[in-house]
Coordinates of C-alpha atoms in Angstrom, one line a residue:
X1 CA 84.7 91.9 83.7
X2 CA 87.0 92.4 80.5
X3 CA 88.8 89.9 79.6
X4 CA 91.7 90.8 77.7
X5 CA 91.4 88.5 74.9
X6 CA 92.8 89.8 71.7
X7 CA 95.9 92.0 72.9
X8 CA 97.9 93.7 75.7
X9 CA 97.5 95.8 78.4
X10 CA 99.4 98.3 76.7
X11 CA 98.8 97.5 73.1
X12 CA 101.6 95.6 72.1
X13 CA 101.9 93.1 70.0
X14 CA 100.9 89.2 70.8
X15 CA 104.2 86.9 70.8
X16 CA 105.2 84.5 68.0
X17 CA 106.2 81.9 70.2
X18 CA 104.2 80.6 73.1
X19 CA 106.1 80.1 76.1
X20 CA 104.9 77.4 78.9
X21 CA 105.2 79.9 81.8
X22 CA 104.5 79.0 86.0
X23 CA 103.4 81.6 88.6
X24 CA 104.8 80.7 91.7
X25 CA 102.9 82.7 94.1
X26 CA 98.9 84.2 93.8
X27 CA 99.7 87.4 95.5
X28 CA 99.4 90.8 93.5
X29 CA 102.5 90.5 91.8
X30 CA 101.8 87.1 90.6
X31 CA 98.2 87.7 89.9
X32 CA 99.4 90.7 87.8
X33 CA 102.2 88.6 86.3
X34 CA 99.8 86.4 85.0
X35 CA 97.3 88.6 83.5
X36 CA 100.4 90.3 81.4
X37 CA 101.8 86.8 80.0
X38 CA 98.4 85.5 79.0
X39 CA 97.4 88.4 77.0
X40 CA 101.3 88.4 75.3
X41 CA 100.1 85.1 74.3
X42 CA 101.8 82.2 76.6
X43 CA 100.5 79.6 78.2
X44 CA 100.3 80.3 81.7
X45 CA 99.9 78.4 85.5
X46 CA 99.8 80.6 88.8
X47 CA 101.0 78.0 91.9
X48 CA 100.1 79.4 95.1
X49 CA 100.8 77.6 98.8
X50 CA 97.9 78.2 100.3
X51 CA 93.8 78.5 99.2
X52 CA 93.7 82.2 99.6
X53 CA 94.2 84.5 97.1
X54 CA 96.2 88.1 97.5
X55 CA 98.1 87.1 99.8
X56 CA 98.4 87.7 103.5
X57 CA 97.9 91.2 103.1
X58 CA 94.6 90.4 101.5
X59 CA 91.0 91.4 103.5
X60 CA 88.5 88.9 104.8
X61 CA 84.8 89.5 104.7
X62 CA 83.1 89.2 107.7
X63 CA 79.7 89.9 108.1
X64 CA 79.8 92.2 105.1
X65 CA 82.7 93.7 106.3
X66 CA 86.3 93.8 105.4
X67 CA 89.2 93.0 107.5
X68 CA 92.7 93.3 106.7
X69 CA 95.7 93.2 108.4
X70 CA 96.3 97.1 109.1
X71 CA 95.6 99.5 106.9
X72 CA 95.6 99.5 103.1
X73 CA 95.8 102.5 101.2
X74 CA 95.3 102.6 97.1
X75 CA 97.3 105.2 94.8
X76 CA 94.6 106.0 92.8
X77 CA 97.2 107.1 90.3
X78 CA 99.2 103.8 91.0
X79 CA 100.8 100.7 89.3
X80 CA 97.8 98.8 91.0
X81 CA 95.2 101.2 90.3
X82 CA 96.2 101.1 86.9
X83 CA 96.2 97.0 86.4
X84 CA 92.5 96.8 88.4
X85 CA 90.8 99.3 85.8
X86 CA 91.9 97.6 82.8
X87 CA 90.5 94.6 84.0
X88 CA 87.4 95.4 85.2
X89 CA 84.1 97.4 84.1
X90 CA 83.0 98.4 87.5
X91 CA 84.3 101.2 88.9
X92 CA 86.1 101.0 92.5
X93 CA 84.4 103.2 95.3
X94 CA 87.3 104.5 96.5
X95 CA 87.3 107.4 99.4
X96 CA 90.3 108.9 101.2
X97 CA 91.1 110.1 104.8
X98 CA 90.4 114.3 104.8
X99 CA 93.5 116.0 106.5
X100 CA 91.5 117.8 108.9
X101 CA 90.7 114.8 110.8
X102 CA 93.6 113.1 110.2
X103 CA 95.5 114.1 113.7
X104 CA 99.1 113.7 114.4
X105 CA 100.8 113.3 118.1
X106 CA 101.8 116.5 119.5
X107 CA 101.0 118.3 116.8
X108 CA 96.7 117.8 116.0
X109 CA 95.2 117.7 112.8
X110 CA 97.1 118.0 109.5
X111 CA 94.9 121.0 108.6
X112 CA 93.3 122.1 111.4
X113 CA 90.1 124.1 110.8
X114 CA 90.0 127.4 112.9
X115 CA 93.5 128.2 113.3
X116 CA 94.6 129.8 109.9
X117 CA 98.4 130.6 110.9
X118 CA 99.2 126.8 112.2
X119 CA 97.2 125.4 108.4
X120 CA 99.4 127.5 106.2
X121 CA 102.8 126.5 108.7
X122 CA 101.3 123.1 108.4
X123 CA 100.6 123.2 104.5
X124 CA 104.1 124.7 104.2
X125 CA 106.0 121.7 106.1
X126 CA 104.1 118.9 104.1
X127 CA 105.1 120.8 100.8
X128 CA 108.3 121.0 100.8
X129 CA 108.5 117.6 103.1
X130 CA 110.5 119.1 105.9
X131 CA 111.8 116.3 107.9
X132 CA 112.3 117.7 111.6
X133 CA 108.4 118.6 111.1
X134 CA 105.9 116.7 113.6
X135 CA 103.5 116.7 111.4
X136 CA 105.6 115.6 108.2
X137 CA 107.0 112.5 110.5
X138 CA 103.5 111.5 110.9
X139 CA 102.1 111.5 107.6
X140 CA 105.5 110.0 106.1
X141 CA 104.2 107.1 108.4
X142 CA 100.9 106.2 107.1
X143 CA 102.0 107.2 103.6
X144 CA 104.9 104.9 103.5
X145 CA 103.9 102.4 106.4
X146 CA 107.0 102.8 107.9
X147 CA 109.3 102.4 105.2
X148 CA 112.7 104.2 106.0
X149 CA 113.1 106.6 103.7
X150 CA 109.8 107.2 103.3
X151 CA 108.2 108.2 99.9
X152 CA 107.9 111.9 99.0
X153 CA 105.3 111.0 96.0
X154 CA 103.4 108.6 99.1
X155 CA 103.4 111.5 101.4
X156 CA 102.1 114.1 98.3
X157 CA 99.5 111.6 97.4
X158 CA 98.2 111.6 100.9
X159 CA 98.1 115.3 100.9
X160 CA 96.1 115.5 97.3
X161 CA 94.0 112.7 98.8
X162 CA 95.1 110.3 96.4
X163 CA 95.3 107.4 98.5
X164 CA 92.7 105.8 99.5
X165 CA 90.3 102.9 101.2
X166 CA 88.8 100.1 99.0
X167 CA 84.7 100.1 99.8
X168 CA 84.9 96.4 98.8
X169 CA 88.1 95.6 100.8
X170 CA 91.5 94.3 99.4
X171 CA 89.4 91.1 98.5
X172 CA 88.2 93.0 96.4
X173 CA 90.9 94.3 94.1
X174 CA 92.3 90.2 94.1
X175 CA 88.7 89.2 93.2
X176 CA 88.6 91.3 90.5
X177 CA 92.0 90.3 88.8
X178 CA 91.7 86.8 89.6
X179 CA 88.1 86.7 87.6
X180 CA 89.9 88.4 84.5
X181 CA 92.5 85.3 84.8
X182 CA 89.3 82.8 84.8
X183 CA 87.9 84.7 81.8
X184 CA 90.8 83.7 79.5
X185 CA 91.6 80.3 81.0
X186 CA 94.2 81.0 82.8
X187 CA 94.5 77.6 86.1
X188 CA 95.1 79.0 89.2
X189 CA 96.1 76.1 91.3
X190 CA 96.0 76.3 95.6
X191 CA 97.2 74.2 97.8
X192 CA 100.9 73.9 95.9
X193 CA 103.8 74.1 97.9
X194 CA 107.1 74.3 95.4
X195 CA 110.0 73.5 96.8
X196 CA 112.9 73.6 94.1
X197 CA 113.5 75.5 90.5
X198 CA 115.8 74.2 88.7
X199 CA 116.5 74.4 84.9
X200 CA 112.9 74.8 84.0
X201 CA 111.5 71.9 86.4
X202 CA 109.3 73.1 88.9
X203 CA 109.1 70.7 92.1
X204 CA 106.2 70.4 94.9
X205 CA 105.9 69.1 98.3
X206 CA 103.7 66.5 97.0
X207 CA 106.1 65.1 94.6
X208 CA 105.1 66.1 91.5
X209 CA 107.1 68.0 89.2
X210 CA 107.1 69.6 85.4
X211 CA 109.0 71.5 83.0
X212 CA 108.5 75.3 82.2
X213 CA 110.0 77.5 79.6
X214 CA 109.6 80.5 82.4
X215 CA 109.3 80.5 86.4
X216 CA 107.8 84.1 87.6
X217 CA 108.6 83.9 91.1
X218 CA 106.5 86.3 92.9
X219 CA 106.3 84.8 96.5
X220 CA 107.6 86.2 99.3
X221 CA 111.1 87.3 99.8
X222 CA 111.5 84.4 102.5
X223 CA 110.2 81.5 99.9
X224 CA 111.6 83.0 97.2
X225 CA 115.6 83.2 98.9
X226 CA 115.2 79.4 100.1
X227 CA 113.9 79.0 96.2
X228 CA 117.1 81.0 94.7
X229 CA 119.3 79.0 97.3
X230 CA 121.0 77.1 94.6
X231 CA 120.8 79.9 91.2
X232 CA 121.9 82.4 93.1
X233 CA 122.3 82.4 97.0
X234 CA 123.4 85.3 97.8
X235 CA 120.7 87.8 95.6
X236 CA 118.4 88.6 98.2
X237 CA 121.3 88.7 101.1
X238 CA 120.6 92.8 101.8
X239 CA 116.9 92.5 101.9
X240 CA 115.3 93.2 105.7
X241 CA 111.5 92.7 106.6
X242 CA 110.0 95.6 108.0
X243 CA 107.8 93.9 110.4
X244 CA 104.7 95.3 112.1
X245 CA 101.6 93.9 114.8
X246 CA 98.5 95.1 113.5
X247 CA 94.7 94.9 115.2
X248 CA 91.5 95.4 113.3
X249 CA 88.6 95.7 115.0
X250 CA 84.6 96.1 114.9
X251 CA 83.3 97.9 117.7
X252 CA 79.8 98.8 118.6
X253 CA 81.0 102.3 119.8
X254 CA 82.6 105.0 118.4
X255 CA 85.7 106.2 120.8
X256 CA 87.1 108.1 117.7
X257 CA 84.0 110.3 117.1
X258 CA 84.5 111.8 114.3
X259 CA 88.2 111.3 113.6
X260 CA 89.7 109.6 110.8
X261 CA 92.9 108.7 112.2
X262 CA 95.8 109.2 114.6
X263 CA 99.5 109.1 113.4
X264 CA 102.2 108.6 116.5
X265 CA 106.0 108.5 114.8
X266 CA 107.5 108.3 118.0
X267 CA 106.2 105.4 118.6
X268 CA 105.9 104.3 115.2
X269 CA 101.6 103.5 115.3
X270 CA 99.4 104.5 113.1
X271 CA 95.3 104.1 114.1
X272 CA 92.8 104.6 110.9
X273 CA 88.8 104.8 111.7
X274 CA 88.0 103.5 108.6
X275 CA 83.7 103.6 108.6
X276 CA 84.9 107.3 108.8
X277 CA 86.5 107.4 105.2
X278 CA 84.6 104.9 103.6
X279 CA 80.8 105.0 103.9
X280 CA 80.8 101.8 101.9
X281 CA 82.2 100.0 105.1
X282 CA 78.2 100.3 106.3
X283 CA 78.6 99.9 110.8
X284 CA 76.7 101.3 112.9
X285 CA 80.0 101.5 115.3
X286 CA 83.6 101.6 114.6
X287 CA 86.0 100.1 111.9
X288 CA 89.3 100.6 113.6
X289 CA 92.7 99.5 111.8
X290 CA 96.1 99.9 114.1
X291 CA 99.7 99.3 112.6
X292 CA 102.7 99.2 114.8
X293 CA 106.1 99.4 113.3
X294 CA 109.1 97.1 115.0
X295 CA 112.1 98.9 116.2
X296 CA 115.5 97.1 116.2
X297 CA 115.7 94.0 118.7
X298 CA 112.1 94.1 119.2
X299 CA 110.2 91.3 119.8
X300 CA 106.7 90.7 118.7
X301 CA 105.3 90.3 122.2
X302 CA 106.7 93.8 123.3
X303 CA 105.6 95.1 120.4
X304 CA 102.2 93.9 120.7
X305 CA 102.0 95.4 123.7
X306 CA 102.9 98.8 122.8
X307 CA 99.8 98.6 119.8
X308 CA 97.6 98.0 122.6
X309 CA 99.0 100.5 124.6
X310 CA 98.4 102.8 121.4
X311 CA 94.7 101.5 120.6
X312 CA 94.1 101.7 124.3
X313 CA 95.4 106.0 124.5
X314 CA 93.2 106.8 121.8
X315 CA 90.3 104.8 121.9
X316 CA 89.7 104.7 125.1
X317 CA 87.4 101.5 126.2
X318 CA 87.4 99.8 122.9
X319 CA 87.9 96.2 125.1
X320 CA 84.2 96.5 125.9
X321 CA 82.8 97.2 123.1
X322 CA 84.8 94.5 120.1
X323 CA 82.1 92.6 118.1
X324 CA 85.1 91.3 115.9
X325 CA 88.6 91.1 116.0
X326 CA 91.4 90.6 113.9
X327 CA 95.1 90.5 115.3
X328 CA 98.4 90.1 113.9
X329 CA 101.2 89.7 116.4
X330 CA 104.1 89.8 113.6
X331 CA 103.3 90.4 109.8
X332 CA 105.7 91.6 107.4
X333 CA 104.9 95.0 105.9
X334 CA 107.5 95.5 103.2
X335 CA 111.0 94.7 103.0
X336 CA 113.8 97.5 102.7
X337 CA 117.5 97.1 101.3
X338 CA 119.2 96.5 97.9
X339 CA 116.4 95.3 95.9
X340 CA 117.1 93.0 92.6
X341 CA 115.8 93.8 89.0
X342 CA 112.8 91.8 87.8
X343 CA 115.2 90.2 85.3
X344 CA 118.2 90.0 87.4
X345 CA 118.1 85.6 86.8
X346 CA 116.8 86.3 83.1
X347 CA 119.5 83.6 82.3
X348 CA 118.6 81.0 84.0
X349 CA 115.3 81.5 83.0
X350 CA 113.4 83.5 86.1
X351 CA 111.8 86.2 86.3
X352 CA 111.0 88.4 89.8
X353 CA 107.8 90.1 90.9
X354 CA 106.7 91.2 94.3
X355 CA 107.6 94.1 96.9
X356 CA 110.7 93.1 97.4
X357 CA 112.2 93.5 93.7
X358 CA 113.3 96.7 92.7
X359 CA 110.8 99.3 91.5
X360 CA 110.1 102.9 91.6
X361 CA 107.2 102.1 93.4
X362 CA 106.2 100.3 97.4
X363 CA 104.3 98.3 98.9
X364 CA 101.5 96.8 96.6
X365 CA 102.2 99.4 93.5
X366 CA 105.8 97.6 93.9
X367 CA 104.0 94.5 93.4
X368 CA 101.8 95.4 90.3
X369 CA 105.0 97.2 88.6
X370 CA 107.6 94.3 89.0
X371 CA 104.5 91.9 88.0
X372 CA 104.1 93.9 85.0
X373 CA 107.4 93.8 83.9
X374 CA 107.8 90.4 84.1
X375 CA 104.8 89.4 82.3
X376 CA 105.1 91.8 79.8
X377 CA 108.9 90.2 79.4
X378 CA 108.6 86.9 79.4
X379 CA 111.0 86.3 75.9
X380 CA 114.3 87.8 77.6
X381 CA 114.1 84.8 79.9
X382 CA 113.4 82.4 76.9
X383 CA 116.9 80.3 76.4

């Protein structure tokens, strides 16, 4: 790994002063927070609820395999991207879904083979992002997981295969930053629950509490509103969870064949074959990811049921054949609304990171961007 000792990411300068500066939250964007304010120079502590790094997005290796919750797709131009090279000496394997197997509802595949009139209608509609297009619906899906409006640079990196599968999981990516942290000393403690910031002191559920120059808060939007309840109450008021249930599962057959995914936007589902796109993901069956988007008044249980409804239309059988399975009833995806800047409590000495603070990225680029920022800022928040 490199460890980046002597200066910053970006080559600036080391600070003057030291600040004492506490992570609250071990995700991406406080993992990325961290690296940032160490290399500027302060001291830094990540504090992190649970003992699991990355968050709950993050994969879980079993039997050699990866399992997330739905599927995870990497910018390789990306925030995230970006942060995970500079970090680390080994190259990620990184392989992305081909658009002639990627299939859409109604429509078939994104470029379909043998049908040269319906590839260059289908090529013209995901250029210029028409949005009464089939086809364009069901990309902007798995591009932007459902975010509403979706991303146009999402959907073109999708279509220029720019995003793409990790071979060593999500794990992976967290592994690799969290070792760069351990490299230069940085303490990453589990198992701390903080339950108040206030003027520098950092409270836990286990009593103990200490004084820091700087709090990077880059939980979740839920922690970190009942953490602002007192600064600012009201910040994080317009902010909505896009929720999602999610399945991952190992099968010993392979009910896709040969497809690499299918994209439903009426229904709001998206269904990756993953051992498809990555070869790293070595099975002899099927690695099958499912996502299912909430609609309004929704509940999880109805919404489970309409994923396995999904799963169950386009890979027909799968029940008999699981080896393992993963399932997420209700998991938050992203969050939509009026997002805050990084430095919006600058004053009162907090700095923001995560998905839900405003960025020009989504989802875990979001997370690396706003992380950046506010490591690489940590003396506007300095009193």
């Amino acid at each position: 790994m490199k460890a980046p000792l002597h200066s910053s990411f970006d080559g600036m300068p080391r600070v003057l002063t030291m600040a004492r500066v506490t992570v609250v939250g071990a995700g991406i964007a406080g993992l990325t927070a961290a690296l940032y304010a160490t290399t500027a120079g302060h001291h830094v502590v990540v504090l992190d609820r649970t003992d699991r790094l990355g968050g709950r997005g993050t994969s879980q290796t079993i039997d050699g395999i990866p399992f997330g919750y739905g599927p995870h797709l990497l910018d390789r131009k990306g925030p995230l991207a970006q942060v995970t090279k500079k970090v680390s000496r080994l190259k990620m394997a990184l392989a992305s879904p081909r658009l002639d197997r990627l299939f859409v509802t109604g429509v078939g595949p994104l470029r379909p083979r043998n049908d040269v009139k319906q590839a260059a209608q289908l090529r013209r509609e995901l250029k210029h992002h028409q949005p009464e297009s089939e086809a364009v619906k069901g990309a902007n899906l798995l591009a932007s997981m459902g975010h509403s409006p979706p991303s146009s640079y999402r959907l073109k990196a999708l279509t220029s295969s720019k995003l793409s599968l990790v071979g060593e999981g999500w794990a992976g990516i967290v592994g690799r930053m969290a070792a760069a942290l351990d490299e230069v000393g940085v303490l990453i403690e589990p198992n701390c629950n903080v339950t108040a910031v206030h003027e520098g002191q950092v409270s836990l559920e286990d009593g103990r509490s200490f004084q820091s120059d700087v709090v990077i808060l880059a939980c979740g939007a839920h922690t970190a509103r009942h953490l602002l309840n007192e600064v600012s109450p009201a910040l994080l008021d317009s902010i909505k969870p896009l929720k999602a249930s999610t399945l991952d599962i190992l099968l010993d057959s392979k009910p896709l064949s040969t497809k690499h995914g299918v994209m439903d936007a009426s229904e709001g589902a998206v269904l990756l074959e993953l051992s498809n796109i990555q070869s790293r993901f070595n099975v002899q069956g099927s690695l099958l990811s499912a996502a299912l988007f909430a609609r309004d008044g929704e509940g999880h249980e109805a919404r489970e049921e309409r994923l396995l409804a999904f799963v169950d239309q386009h890979a027909t059988g799968w029940q008999h054949h699981v080896i393992h399975e993963r399932r997420q009833r209700n998991i938050t995806v992203q969050t939509q609304g009026d997002k805050p800047p990084f430095d919006a409590l600058k004053e009162d000495g907090i700095l923001l990171a995560g998905e839900w603070v405003k960025s020009e990225s989504m989802l875990s680029d979001a997370a690396a961007e706003t992380g950046r920022k506010a490591g690489q800022n940590i003396s506007s928040a300095l009193s």
